[in-house]
Amino acid sequence: MPNLVTVVYKLDDDPTAVEHAAQTIRAGGLVAFPTETVYGLGANATDADAVAKIYAAKQRALNDPLIVHCAPPDDDMAGPLNLRELIGNRAPFVLEELARQRIIGALSIAQRLRANALIGSFWPGPLTLVLPRGSRIPLNVTAGLDTVAVRMPAHPVALALIRRSGVPIAAPSANRFGHVSPTVARHVLDDLDGRIDVLLDGGPTPIGVESTVVDLTAYQPVILRPGGLGREDIERVIGKLGTLEQGSGGAGEHGAAQSSPGTLSKHYAPRAELRVASDTPHLLALHAECVARGLRPGLLVMAGQRDACAGLEPQFVLGKDLADAARNLYAGLRALDDDGVDVILVSAVEQAGIGEAIADRLRRGAAGRRD
Ligand code: TXA
Ligand code: MG
């Protein structure tokens, strides 16, 4: 088991932090860093020994493939917004560069067209594309699959780290296996202190749920994991997506290893039992039921539910809309867990846009019930 001294950098006051972190990556070490979705636990994606350390630190199953994080090929580091524009015009070049670096392999015409369209519209951003694996990516990154998941994060710290490292960075979320993903540096330390070399503290992550994973190697592209980018946005660019249930997706084509990690119900589970109510009256009824059973419930509520839930403690306010709820969801689950509640109660959310990702995580959390 790793037994390291984790060096934590507050990015505001340490200009050498990213350089030290990049050296650590190059030397085969582990660096936790912020992205726009959640904190990642990174290692050199071209170094099988470094990648093996990720699985050890997280206690993650070896059949659960990692995402490879890339930076744009351009030298000029524009801010994420300008960068979006830049990449919008140069998607074919980005794709070519990924192939030249042998991160991805040869693409079919359909894969190329769709990847170009999605990269041009959404990179850098919370969209992960599953494409044929390139020969420089070792098999322990992809859990033995011939495909690789790649994304370009829209976070200045993540991009600076990748660029200065000079290598693509394989990174799962920086939590212990089975815990919810970290959205602030404190969460990373709670799970991984002493198991990683460096933690770059870039403050809270702006989106708060993981990237949307789209399999472009399937006959009809399919969402393997809903996330920060909404289904509607993706379908606007490449047309109707298949569903895993229909069997049109990559799962059939590549075997169970590919979609299985996301289908492990306990993957996103808090320690407490999680129960999802259909609306506010149902939430209050579940609360009363818990109390009657001698259990201690905690509430995750939207701002609009506060009046109805006044006086019921502990409660954690997710915010006023779906974007707030996504941003605060994991912090809320961790806070109520730390408070020692027996049951976490939350109302179902609207399944549009990022709501699909929230609903997915709540469903998984609830399915992971330990009772
Ligand atoms: O937002 C994110 O995606 C964060 C940040 C750090 O980038 N990363 C993240 O990584 O959530 P992780 O390891 O927790 O989730 C990776 C997801 C899993 O659902 C995994 O099954 C899927 O990506 N995945 C990775 N490689 C794949 C492949 N070759 N084929 C299918 N799915 C793959
Ligand atoms: Mg994860």
Coordinates of C-alpha atoms in Angstrom, one line a residue, residues 33-41 69 151 155 172-175 181-184 205-211 225 330:
F33 CA -5.9 18.1 -9.8
P34 CA -9.1 20.1 -10.4
T35 CA -11.1 19.8 -13.6
E36 CA -14.3 21.6 -14.5
T37 CA -16.3 18.4 -13.5
V38 CA -14.6 16.8 -10.4
Y39 CA -11.1 16.4 -9.1
G40 CA -9.1 13.8 -11.0
L41 CA -6.3 11.5 -9.8
H69 CA -7.0 13.8 -20.5
R151 CA -11.4 14.2 -23.1
H155 CA -10.1 23.9 -16.5
P172 CA -10.3 8.7 -12.8
S173 CA -12.1 10.8 -10.2
A174 CA -9.9 11.3 -7.1
N175 CA -11.9 9.3 -4.6
S181 CA -16.4 12.0 -6.6
P182 CA -14.5 14.9 -4.9
T183 CA -15.5 18.4 -5.8
V184 CA -13.2 20.3 -3.4
T205 CA -15.0 22.4 -9.3
P206 CA -17.6 24.4 -11.3
I207 CA -19.8 21.6 -12.7
G208 CA -19.7 19.1 -9.9
V209 CA -20.7 15.8 -11.7
E210 CA -18.5 13.8 -14.0
S211 CA -18.2 14.2 -17.8
R225 CA -22.6 7.6 -18.6
Y330 CA -21.5 15.3 -3.8

